[in-house]
Tab-separated table of C-alpha atoms in Angstrom:
chain	number	residue	atom	x	y	z
A	755	MET	CA	131.601	-17.283	134.340
A	756	LYS	CA	128.194	-16.738	132.783
A	757	LYS	CA	128.281	-13.080	133.810
A	758	ASN	CA	131.682	-12.492	132.144
A	759	ARG	CA	130.588	-14.140	128.939
A	760	LYS	CA	127.497	-11.967	128.868
A	761	ARG	CA	129.598	-8.783	129.382
A	762	LYS	CA	131.911	-9.681	126.513
A	763	ASN	CA	129.011	-10.151	124.145
A	764	THR	CA	127.651	-6.727	125.077
A	765	LEU	CA	130.998	-4.980	124.410
A	766	THR	CA	131.310	-6.738	121.074
A	767	LYS	CA	127.900	-5.574	120.027
A	768	VAL	CA	128.750	-1.945	121.023
A	769	LEU	CA	132.040	-2.007	119.107
A	770	ILE	CA	130.358	-3.421	116.020
A	771	GLY	CA	127.752	-0.667	116.289
A	772	ILE	CA	130.396	2.074	116.466
A	773	LEU	CA	132.248	0.676	113.478
A	774	CYS	CA	129.065	0.461	111.501
A	775	ALA	CA	128.191	4.065	112.390
A	776	LEU	CA	131.683	5.214	111.440
A	777	PHE	CA	131.502	3.345	108.167
A	778	LEU	CA	128.122	4.779	107.395
A	779	SER	CA	129.450	8.296	108.213
A	780	LEU	CA	132.429	7.894	105.857
A	781	VAL	CA	130.178	6.634	103.132
A	782	GLY	CA	127.940	9.621	103.717
A	783	ILE	CA	130.884	12.061	103.527
A	784	PHE	CA	132.115	10.572	100.276
A	785	LEU	CA	128.646	10.614	98.832
A	786	CYS	CA	128.044	14.253	99.869
A	787	ASN	CA	131.560	15.595	99.055
A	788	LYS	CA	132.021	17.686	95.893
A	789	TRP	CA	135.397	18.127	94.187
A	790	VAL	CA	136.229	21.765	93.387
A	791	ILE	CA	139.178	24.034	92.412
A	792	GLN	CA	139.983	26.832	94.789
A	793	PHE	CA	142.139	29.911	93.927
A	794	TYR	CA	144.554	31.620	96.303
A	795	TYR	CA	145.674	35.188	95.284
A	796	THR	CA	149.160	36.466	95.897
A	797	GLY	CA	148.297	39.873	97.268
A	798	THR	CA	144.767	41.143	96.679
A	799	ASP	CA	142.213	40.673	93.954
A	800	GLU	CA	142.811	44.296	92.834
A	801	VAL	CA	146.195	45.580	91.660
A	802	HIS	CA	147.559	48.810	90.206
A	803	ALA	CA	149.746	48.871	87.068
A	804	GLN	CA	151.880	51.756	85.822
A	805	TYR	CA	151.096	53.327	82.483
A	806	GLY	CA	153.427	52.254	79.705
A	807	MET	CA	155.340	49.771	81.827
A	808	PRO	CA	155.253	45.968	81.449
A	809	TYR	CA	152.490	44.242	83.386
A	810	ASN	CA	153.845	41.850	85.998
A	811	ASP	CA	151.098	39.680	87.435
A	812	PRO	CA	151.419	39.199	91.218
A	813	GLY	CA	150.562	35.527	90.813
A	814	ILE	CA	147.844	33.091	91.932
A	815	GLU	CA	147.670	29.444	93.017
A	816	ALA	CA	144.931	26.852	92.313
A	817	LYS	CA	144.302	23.644	94.281
A	818	TYR	CA	141.983	20.718	93.642
A	819	THR	CA	140.090	19.966	96.891
A	820	GLY	CA	136.789	18.741	98.296
A	821	THR	CA	134.002	20.663	99.876
A	822	LEU	CA	134.001	18.226	102.785
A	823	LEU	CA	137.386	16.538	102.324
A	824	ARG	CA	139.322	19.791	102.610
A	825	PHE	CA	142.440	18.122	103.831
A	826	ILE	CA	142.944	16.902	100.288
A	827	LYS	CA	144.684	19.711	98.330
A	828	LYS	CA	146.365	18.991	95.047
A	829	PRO	CA	148.151	21.887	93.224
A	830	VAL	CA	146.772	22.583	89.745
A	831	ASP	CA	148.374	24.610	86.888
A	832	VAL	CA	146.767	27.992	86.222
A	833	THR	CA	146.410	29.692	82.831
A	834	ILE	CA	146.644	33.502	83.038
A	835	ASP	CA	144.999	35.706	80.379
A	836	SER	CA	146.052	39.367	80.713
A	837	SER	CA	145.404	40.299	77.060
A	838	ALA	CA	142.589	42.624	78.019
A	839	VAL	CA	144.949	44.920	79.966
A	840	ASP	CA	145.889	48.015	77.885
A	841	LEU	CA	148.916	49.563	79.520
A	842	HIS	CA	148.806	52.571	77.179
A	843	ASN	CA	145.407	53.775	78.304
A	844	PHE	CA	144.242	54.661	81.770
A	845	GLY	CA	141.319	52.606	83.112
A	846	GLU	CA	140.153	49.403	84.813
A	847	TYR	CA	140.823	46.025	83.174
A	848	THR	CA	140.389	42.346	84.019
A	849	VAL	CA	142.895	39.478	84.168
A	850	THR	CA	141.281	36.023	83.888
A	851	TYR	CA	142.720	32.895	85.559
A	852	SER	CA	141.687	29.382	84.468
A	853	ALA	CA	142.439	25.950	86.003
A	854	LYS	CA	141.314	22.396	85.263
A	855	TYR	CA	141.861	18.994	86.841
A	856	LYS	CA	140.144	15.833	85.616
A	857	ASP	CA	136.579	16.852	84.937
A	858	VAL	CA	136.627	19.879	87.279
A	859	SER	CA	137.413	23.379	85.929
A	860	ALA	CA	137.174	26.874	87.399
A	861	THR	CA	137.909	30.536	86.598
A	862	THR	CA	138.400	33.686	88.601
A	863	LYS	CA	139.298	37.303	87.852
A	864	ARG	CA	141.437	40.112	89.161
A	865	LYS	CA	140.886	43.837	88.620
A	866	VAL	CA	143.843	45.765	87.167
A	867	ILE	CA	143.820	49.583	87.388
A	868	VAL	CA	146.188	51.252	84.876
A	869	GLU	CA	147.378	54.617	86.220
A	870	ASP	CA	150.438	56.851	86.508
A	871	THR	CA	151.774	57.391	89.998
A	872	ILE	CA	155.507	57.482	89.207
A	873	GLY	CA	157.371	60.725	88.598
A	874	PRO	CA	159.796	61.245	85.682
A	875	ASP	CA	163.228	59.667	85.755
A	876	ILE	CA	165.875	62.410	86.090
A	877	GLN	CA	169.218	61.319	84.658
A	878	LEU	CA	172.220	63.539	85.473
A	879	SER	CA	175.143	63.697	83.064
A	880	SER	CA	178.591	64.170	84.525
A	881	SER	CA	182.255	63.874	83.698
A	882	PRO	CA	184.936	62.784	86.155
A	883	ASP	CA	187.056	65.728	84.964
A	884	ALA	CA	184.346	68.372	85.315
A	885	TYR	CA	184.673	71.041	87.970
A	886	THR	CA	183.508	74.554	88.762
A	887	VAL	CA	186.044	77.287	89.337
A	888	TYR	CA	185.920	78.858	92.787
A	889	ASN	CA	183.810	82.030	92.911
A	890	HIS	CA	182.009	81.045	89.697
A	891	THR	CA	178.472	79.834	89.191
A	892	TYR	CA	177.981	76.205	88.313
A	893	ASP	CA	178.181	75.419	84.598
A	894	GLU	CA	175.508	72.779	84.013
A	895	GLU	CA	176.932	69.433	82.867
A	896	GLY	CA	173.608	68.247	81.506
A	897	PHE	CA	170.543	66.269	82.474
A	898	LYS	CA	167.567	64.482	80.977
A	899	ALA	CA	164.100	63.718	82.322
A	900	ILE	CA	161.888	60.968	80.847
A	901	ASP	CA	158.339	60.279	82.021
A	902	ASN	CA	156.495	57.021	81.354
A	903	TYR	CA	153.390	58.966	80.249
A	904	ASP	CA	154.602	62.390	79.049
A	905	GLY	CA	157.825	61.207	77.440
A	906	ASP	CA	160.739	63.681	77.356
A	907	VAL	CA	160.082	66.409	79.940
A	908	THR	CA	163.669	67.705	80.121
A	909	SER	CA	162.546	71.219	79.234
A	910	GLN	CA	160.317	71.286	82.317
A	911	VAL	CA	163.083	70.532	84.793
A	912	THR	CA	163.909	73.337	87.212
A	913	SER	CA	167.195	73.577	89.067
A	914	LYS	CA	168.419	75.594	92.004
A	915	GLU	CA	171.905	76.046	93.411
A	916	SER	CA	172.227	76.112	97.185
A	917	ASN	CA	175.087	75.450	99.593
A	918	GLY	CA	177.290	73.722	97.058
A	919	MET	CA	174.500	71.540	95.696
A	920	ILE	CA	172.261	71.658	92.624
A	921	TYR	CA	168.689	70.561	93.254
A	922	TYR	CA	166.549	69.433	90.319
A	923	SER	CA	162.778	69.019	90.240
A	924	VAL	CA	160.184	68.111	87.614
A	925	THR	CA	156.456	67.334	87.756
A	926	ASP	CA	154.574	65.374	85.095
A	927	SER	CA	151.042	66.023	83.822
A	928	GLN	CA	149.595	63.612	86.387
A	929	GLY	CA	151.075	65.588	89.260
A	930	ASN	CA	153.919	63.202	90.073
A	931	THR	CA	157.088	65.017	91.155
A	932	SER	CA	160.646	63.717	90.994
A	933	THR	CA	163.780	65.280	92.437
A	934	ALA	CA	167.506	64.757	92.109
A	935	ARG	CA	170.600	66.506	93.342
A	936	ARG	CA	174.292	66.737	92.591
A	937	LYS	CA	177.227	68.012	94.571
A	938	ILE	CA	179.252	70.735	92.880
A	939	VAL	CA	182.953	69.978	92.577
A	940	TYR	CA	184.880	73.219	93.128
A	941	ASP	CA	188.492	73.446	92.046
A	942	ASP	CA	191.091	75.628	90.333
A	943	ARG	CA	193.310	73.677	87.957
A	944	LYS	CA	194.496	76.325	85.485
A	945	GLY	CA	197.129	78.948	85.867
A	946	PRO	CA	196.704	82.564	84.716
A	947	THR	CA	196.841	83.438	81.019
A	948	PHE	CA	199.186	86.108	79.672
A	949	ASN	CA	198.149	88.497	76.948
A	950	PHE	CA	200.774	90.627	75.248
A	951	GLU	CA	199.284	93.519	73.324
A	952	ASP	CA	202.014	93.446	70.659
A	953	GLY	CA	202.631	89.698	70.628
A	954	SER	CA	205.195	87.445	72.245
A	955	GLU	CA	207.903	88.365	69.693
A	956	ILE	CA	208.288	92.019	68.804
A	957	VAL	CA	210.685	94.501	67.227
A	958	VAL	CA	211.568	97.791	68.945
A	959	TYR	CA	213.522	100.477	67.128
A	960	ASN	CA	216.759	101.725	68.630
A	961	GLY	CA	216.198	104.765	70.815
A	962	GLU	CA	212.470	104.277	71.174
A	963	GLU	CA	210.767	103.465	74.453
A	964	PHE	CA	209.905	99.803	75.055
A	965	LYS	CA	206.417	99.613	76.482
A	966	ASP	CA	205.921	96.267	78.149
A	967	ASP	CA	202.169	96.059	77.769
A	968	TYR	CA	200.764	92.828	79.165
A	969	THR	CA	197.948	91.508	81.290
A	970	ALA	CA	197.665	88.294	83.292
A	971	ILE	CA	194.138	87.020	83.838
A	972	ASP	CA	193.204	84.072	86.027
A	973	ASP	CA	189.934	82.199	85.606
A	974	CYS	CA	189.413	82.296	89.367
A	975	ASP	CA	191.260	85.351	90.704
A	976	GLY	CA	190.666	87.697	87.771
A	977	ASP	CA	193.368	90.237	86.902
A	978	VAL	CA	196.632	89.173	88.537
A	979	SER	CA	198.899	91.436	86.490
A	980	SER	CA	200.184	93.069	89.662
A	981	LYS	CA	201.568	89.700	90.823
A	982	VAL	CA	203.713	89.129	87.711
A	983	THR	CA	207.463	88.866	88.168
A	984	ILE	CA	209.803	89.521	85.228
A	985	GLU	CA	213.311	88.232	84.760
A	986	GLY	CA	215.467	90.077	82.229
A	987	SER	CA	215.485	93.567	80.702
A	988	VAL	CA	215.604	95.362	77.344
A	989	ASP	CA	218.229	97.988	76.437
A	990	THR	CA	216.722	99.970	73.573
A	991	SER	CA	220.010	101.816	73.058
A	992	THR	CA	221.778	98.624	72.012
A	993	ASN	CA	220.688	96.493	69.062
A	994	GLY	CA	220.196	92.829	69.789
A	995	GLU	CA	217.711	90.195	70.833
A	996	TYR	CA	216.530	90.198	74.426
A	997	GLU	CA	214.561	87.607	76.343
A	998	LEU	CA	212.097	88.378	79.116
A	999	LYS	CA	210.737	85.653	81.389
A	1000	TYR	CA	207.349	86.253	83.010
A	1001	SER	CA	205.934	84.270	85.908
A	1002	VAL	CA	202.727	84.531	87.919
A	1003	SER	CA	200.832	82.268	90.327
A	1004	ASP	CA	197.199	82.309	91.333
A	1005	ALA	CA	195.800	81.937	94.840
A	1006	HIS	CA	195.647	78.141	94.507
A	1007	GLY	CA	199.260	77.642	93.494
A	1008	ASN	CA	198.853	77.308	89.729
A	1009	THR	CA	201.850	78.939	88.055
A	1010	THR	CA	202.266	80.149	84.480
A	1011	ASN	CA	205.663	80.866	82.946
A	1012	VAL	CA	206.109	82.446	79.508
A	1013	THR	CA	208.987	83.882	77.546
A	1014	ARG	CA	208.915	86.966	75.336
A	1015	LYS	CA	211.541	87.913	72.768
A	1016	VAL	CA	212.251	91.563	72.045
A	1017	LYS	CA	214.501	92.524	69.146
A	1018	VAL	CA	216.069	95.986	69.124
A	1019	GLU	CA	217.166	97.235	65.694
A	1020	ASP	CA	217.667	100.442	63.763
A	1021	LYS	CA	214.576	102.211	62.537
A	1022	PRO	CA	214.188	101.966	58.735
A	1023	VAL	CA	214.731	105.267	56.965
A	1024	ASN	CA	211.304	104.879	55.362
A	1025	HIS	CA	209.545	104.747	58.723
A	1026	GLU	CA	207.897	108.123	58.154
A	1027	THR	CA	206.929	110.233	61.130
A	1028	ALA	CA	205.101	112.885	59.156
A	1029	THR	CA	202.341	114.554	61.112
A	1030	GLU	CA	199.984	116.079	58.603
A	1031	ASP	CA	196.965	118.059	59.663
A	1032	ASN	CA	194.862	115.971	62.044
A	1033	LYS	CA	191.902	116.704	59.803
A	1034	THR	CA	193.451	114.902	56.853
A	1035	ILE	CA	191.856	111.626	55.752
A	1036	TYR	CA	193.589	109.081	53.537
A	1037	LEU	CA	191.069	106.589	52.134
A	1038	THR	CA	192.885	103.371	51.164
A	1039	PHE	CA	191.458	100.259	49.515
A	1040	ASP	CA	193.080	96.799	49.516
A	1041	ASP	CA	192.768	93.534	47.558
A	1042	GLY	CA	191.187	94.914	44.366
A	1043	PRO	CA	190.493	95.763	41.708
A	1044	TYR	CA	187.211	93.865	41.483
A	1045	LYS	CA	183.684	94.313	40.160
A	1046	TYR	CA	182.875	97.021	42.723
A	1047	THR	CA	185.898	99.187	41.846
A	1048	ASP	CA	184.212	101.039	38.951
A	1049	GLN	CA	181.345	101.991	41.289
A	1050	LEU	CA	183.860	103.230	43.870
A	1051	LEU	CA	185.720	105.337	41.308
A	1052	ASP	CA	182.466	107.048	40.306
A	1053	ILE	CA	181.703	107.882	43.960
A	1054	LEU	CA	185.183	109.376	44.421
A	1055	ASP	CA	184.798	111.421	41.216
A	1056	LYS	CA	181.442	112.742	42.394
A	1057	TYR	CA	183.137	114.466	45.345
A	1058	ASN	CA	186.546	115.036	43.690
A	1059	VAL	CA	188.181	112.888	46.378
A	1060	LYS	CA	191.486	111.150	45.740
A	1061	ALA	CA	192.269	107.789	47.330
A	1062	THR	CA	194.970	105.129	47.411
A	1063	PHE	CA	194.607	101.613	45.984
A	1064	PHE	CA	196.883	98.807	47.182
A	1065	VAL	CA	196.236	96.418	44.319
A	1066	THR	CA	196.558	92.692	43.619
A	1067	ASN	CA	196.163	90.476	40.585
A	1068	ALA	CA	193.629	88.234	42.325
A	1069	TYR	CA	191.012	89.129	39.674
A	1070	PRO	CA	192.897	89.518	36.352
A	1071	GLY	CA	189.696	90.378	34.480
A	1072	TYR	CA	189.566	93.708	36.333
A	1073	ALA	CA	193.244	94.677	35.802
A	1074	TYR	CA	192.078	97.517	33.523
A	1075	CYS	CA	190.781	99.292	36.650
A	1076	ILE	CA	194.385	99.832	37.770
A	1077	GLY	CA	194.973	102.071	34.756
A	1078	GLU	CA	191.640	103.790	35.368
A	1079	GLU	CA	192.586	104.481	38.993
A	1080	ALA	CA	195.815	106.184	37.927
A	1081	LYS	CA	194.068	108.030	35.093
A	1082	ARG	CA	191.605	109.571	37.543
A	1083	GLY	CA	194.412	110.853	39.790
A	1084	HIS	CA	194.459	108.196	42.479
A	1085	THR	CA	197.593	106.577	43.912
A	1086	VAL	CA	198.266	102.965	42.896
A	1087	ALA	CA	200.561	100.876	45.118
A	1088	VAL	CA	201.484	97.186	45.549
A	1089	HIS	CA	199.612	94.766	47.808
A	1090	THR	CA	201.226	91.644	46.239
A	1091	ALA	CA	200.086	89.775	43.146
A	1092	THR	CA	198.635	86.662	44.773
A	1093	HIS	CA	197.752	87.811	48.320
A	1094	ASN	CA	198.572	84.222	49.300
A	1095	TYR	CA	200.147	84.451	52.754
A	1096	ALA	CA	201.814	81.052	52.572
A	1097	ALA	CA	203.462	81.968	49.269
A	1098	VAL	CA	204.482	85.589	49.861
A	1099	TYR	CA	205.737	85.017	53.414
A	1100	ALA	CA	207.679	81.829	52.644
A	1101	SER	CA	210.822	83.984	52.573
A	1102	ALA	CA	211.910	87.544	51.870
A	1103	SER	CA	212.931	86.571	48.336
A	1104	ALA	CA	209.525	84.978	47.746
A	1105	TYR	CA	207.900	88.218	48.838
A	1106	TRP	CA	209.982	90.377	46.513
A	1107	ASN	CA	209.379	88.038	43.561
A	1108	ASP	CA	205.662	88.456	44.093
A	1109	PHE	CA	206.087	92.210	44.629
A	1110	ASN	CA	207.992	92.644	41.372
A	1111	ARG	CA	205.400	90.656	39.472
A	1112	MET	CA	202.672	93.011	40.718
A	1113	ASN	CA	204.769	96.088	40.032
A	1114	ASP	CA	205.207	94.922	36.428
A	1115	ILE	CA	201.421	94.696	36.070
A	1116	ILE	CA	201.074	98.205	37.500
A	1117	GLN	CA	203.614	99.474	34.963
A	1118	GLN	CA	201.685	97.788	32.146
A	1119	GLN	CA	198.468	99.516	33.225
A	1120	THR	CA	199.773	102.933	34.324
A	1121	GLY	CA	203.087	103.374	32.490
A	1122	SER	CA	205.239	103.463	35.628
A	1123	LYS	CA	206.145	101.415	38.664
A	1124	THR	CA	205.603	102.374	42.294
A	1125	THR	CA	207.831	102.476	45.355
A	1126	MET	CA	204.875	102.205	47.742
A	1127	PHE	CA	203.351	99.036	49.196
A	1128	ARG	CA	201.294	97.540	51.999
A	1129	PHE	CA	202.021	94.223	53.696
A	1130	PRO	CA	199.244	91.611	53.511
A	1131	GLY	CA	197.886	91.757	57.069
A	1132	GLY	CA	199.902	94.883	57.813
A	1133	SER	CA	203.426	95.042	59.229
A	1134	SER	CA	202.086	93.957	62.646
A	1135	ASN	CA	200.720	90.638	61.355
A	1136	THR	CA	201.801	87.481	63.166
A	1137	VAL	CA	200.346	85.038	60.637
A	1138	SER	CA	203.642	85.247	58.741
A	1139	LYS	CA	205.328	83.467	61.659
A	1140	ASN	CA	203.640	80.294	60.473
A	1141	TYR	CA	205.758	80.394	57.321
A	1142	CYS	CA	209.022	82.176	58.120
A	1143	SER	CA	210.226	83.669	61.388
A	1144	GLY	CA	211.298	87.325	61.102
A	1145	VAL	CA	210.293	87.624	57.447
A	1146	VAL	CA	208.399	90.919	57.850
A	1147	SER	CA	211.345	92.517	59.657
A	1148	GLN	CA	213.645	91.371	56.857
A	1149	ILE	CA	211.322	92.744	54.157
A	1150	ALA	CA	211.176	96.106	55.995
A	1151	ARG	CA	214.969	96.271	56.065
A	1152	ASP	CA	215.134	95.358	52.383
A	1153	ALA	CA	212.584	98.054	51.561
A	1154	ASN	CA	214.660	100.623	53.396
A	1155	SER	CA	217.749	99.772	51.398
A	1156	MET	CA	215.819	99.791	48.096
A	1157	GLY	CA	214.044	103.093	48.774
A	1158	TYR	CA	210.573	101.592	49.090
A	1159	THR	CA	207.986	102.719	51.649
A	1160	TYR	CA	205.306	100.583	53.274
A	1161	TYR	CA	202.076	101.969	54.716
A	1162	ASP	CA	199.849	100.602	57.463
A	1163	TRP	CA	196.648	102.203	58.796
A	1164	ASN	CA	195.263	103.697	61.986
A	1165	VAL	CA	191.535	103.382	61.200
A	1166	SER	CA	190.037	99.960	60.470
A	1167	SER	CA	186.605	99.707	58.897
A	1168	GLY	CA	186.186	96.150	60.161
A	1169	ASP	CA	185.314	94.890	56.666
A	1170	ALA	CA	188.089	92.276	56.706
A	1171	GLY	CA	186.054	89.857	58.779
A	1172	GLU	CA	184.566	91.706	61.734
A	1173	THR	CA	181.364	92.747	59.955
A	1174	THR	CA	179.418	92.613	56.692
A	1175	ASN	CA	177.139	95.497	57.638
A	1176	THR	CA	177.458	98.843	55.827
A	1177	ASP	CA	176.300	100.850	58.853
A	1178	VAL	CA	178.906	99.182	61.066
A	1179	VAL	CA	181.648	99.960	58.523
A	1180	TYR	CA	180.559	103.602	58.438
A	1181	ASN	CA	180.484	103.907	62.237
A	1182	ASN	CA	183.881	102.194	62.619
A	1183	VAL	CA	185.498	104.622	60.183
A	1184	ILE	CA	183.890	107.780	61.585
A	1185	ASN	CA	184.690	106.796	65.182
A	1186	GLY	CA	188.292	105.992	64.240
A	1187	ILE	CA	188.752	109.316	62.486
A	1188	SER	CA	187.319	111.201	65.474
A	1189	ALA	CA	189.739	109.451	67.834
A	1190	ASN	CA	192.748	110.283	65.660
A	1191	THR	CA	191.672	113.923	65.433
A	1192	LYS	CA	191.432	114.078	69.209
A	1193	TYR	CA	195.031	112.865	69.571
A	1194	GLY	CA	196.376	115.058	66.766
A	1195	HIS	CA	196.901	112.435	64.039
A	1196	PRO	CA	195.769	112.259	60.421
A	1197	SER	CA	193.692	109.210	59.560
A	1198	VAL	CA	194.731	106.394	57.224
A	1199	VAL	CA	191.553	104.365	56.660
A	1200	LEU	CA	191.625	100.675	55.729
A	1201	GLN	CA	188.810	99.396	53.472
A	1202	HIS	CA	188.501	96.761	50.743
A	1203	ASP	CA	187.018	97.486	47.326
A	1204	VAL	CA	186.274	93.757	46.914
A	1205	LYS	CA	183.491	94.121	49.523
A	1206	ASP	CA	180.285	95.723	48.200
A	1207	PHE	CA	178.973	96.497	51.697
A	1208	SER	CA	182.168	98.453	52.410
A	1209	VAL	CA	182.087	100.357	49.097
A	1210	ASN	CA	178.471	101.247	49.895
A	1211	ALA	CA	179.656	103.127	53.002
A	1212	VAL	CA	182.170	105.352	51.188
A	1213	GLU	CA	179.787	108.092	50.037
A	1214	ARG	CA	178.456	108.633	53.569
A	1215	ILE	CA	182.029	108.683	54.932
A	1216	ILE	CA	183.006	111.368	52.421
A	1217	GLN	CA	179.882	113.419	53.093
A	1218	CYS	CA	180.482	113.295	56.859
A	1219	GLY	CA	184.146	114.224	56.444
A	1220	LEU	CA	183.457	117.200	54.180
A	1221	GLU	CA	180.640	118.445	56.403
A	1222	ASN	CA	183.015	118.443	59.388
A	1223	GLY	CA	185.916	120.243	57.733
A	1224	TYR	CA	188.141	117.296	56.785
A	1225	SER	CA	190.202	117.091	53.599
A	1226	PHE	CA	190.788	113.872	51.634
A	1227	LYS	CA	194.165	113.058	50.094
A	1228	SER	CA	195.904	110.137	48.432
A	1229	LEU	CA	199.087	108.766	49.966
A	1230	GLN	CA	202.356	109.914	48.414
A	1231	PRO	CA	206.014	109.191	49.165
A	1232	GLY	CA	206.662	111.122	52.369
A	1233	SER	CA	203.037	110.928	53.573
A	1234	TYR	CA	202.109	109.751	57.054
A	1235	THR	CA	202.727	105.994	57.110
A	1236	ALA	CA	200.722	105.044	60.241
A	1237	HIS	CA	203.262	102.301	60.879
A	1238	HIS	CA	202.402	99.518	63.273
A	1239	GLN	CA	204.993	97.851	65.471
A	1240	ILE	CA	206.363	94.967	63.397
A	1241	GLY	CA	205.011	91.675	64.714
A	1242	ASN	CA	207.461	89.280	63.041
């Protein structure tokens, strides 16, 4: 019994000693422990930011903990200061992080390197309806390239077509390259287009040959005229209106059908077929008189050349020139008073009312009327169809019954809209005259004395003609009319 009691006392003393040592150790730990704030980076302490783009901080955590009591970790809010980072200038910058809990505070930093390692953004424009015709090169739909440092670098984009694809590439000033590609959509969605040399509605005179001049062009297959089928025929020995139906298909099954109307009628008596010397030149001037007419008359006088003036009343202040033209031996004829297509081609009666008004003005200035005239736009014009179908044909028939003669031309100077260059006018006229001479025809030249650049070419035209053995005449009743095929 005494031995057991003694053993119990010894164990008690040992246990008390251990507890005292443990207590003293804990007290020592608490006395030696320091409370600190530790930071934990998301990622590394050095990051790279792209020039010109928003800065997105990777993030960081802060925890309140002890140097010895590390098992105690309390999250602490962190304040981030990235104001020092200049995203519009290359370089190294610092982001500062701050945290505080109770009386403990701490800071840390992260290096930010602003650079440009991203290539330009290539944006391709496209339309769901866009396509490239077979056998044709790709027609660019459009693209744009924007770089975060260089800005718009669209002009520096290169493209290459290969195996049905377009490959785009562009490199910015920092050496970053971007690429893009698009697949070319090949298709053929349009049928061939017909072109009729004399228009889709024409007049052929009884007994004359009907020349069916047409072409059919396909945007993919090219000239497919040989594939055209025609339904219907024209009997030029019998007056009447005939209808021809044309049809053609391309290699991809697109078909075009058009209809052409051909009217066969008697040739007007005044459709002159005179064939004067092929070295005869008739200079004719439309739309005047105007402020350049006096200058023109002096040039004609200088070389004793007679011309023909198809006059209007568009510039009443120069009406006196009509009398001067006749006085100097030139031919004066009607070109309508107003030269307003919508008005004169509203109907045949509207045309003749305008004609008679102009003829009265000619009589006032010259003492006599004329039986000669020129259609605005020529007898082959199709503009008149916009106002009255068949009006030119009707006017031609009326003229025949009234003993009037209309005159077209077979040499165009191009001064009615093709050019405003004196040299071009001169070359057009000389080349046209040469062609007519080659084929045995006299030349009826169309110019306008309301165009100074055209009047300025006249003296050189006359000089060239005289030097090459040509004679100049004014048109007279019975002269070569150079009639076109009536277009309406």
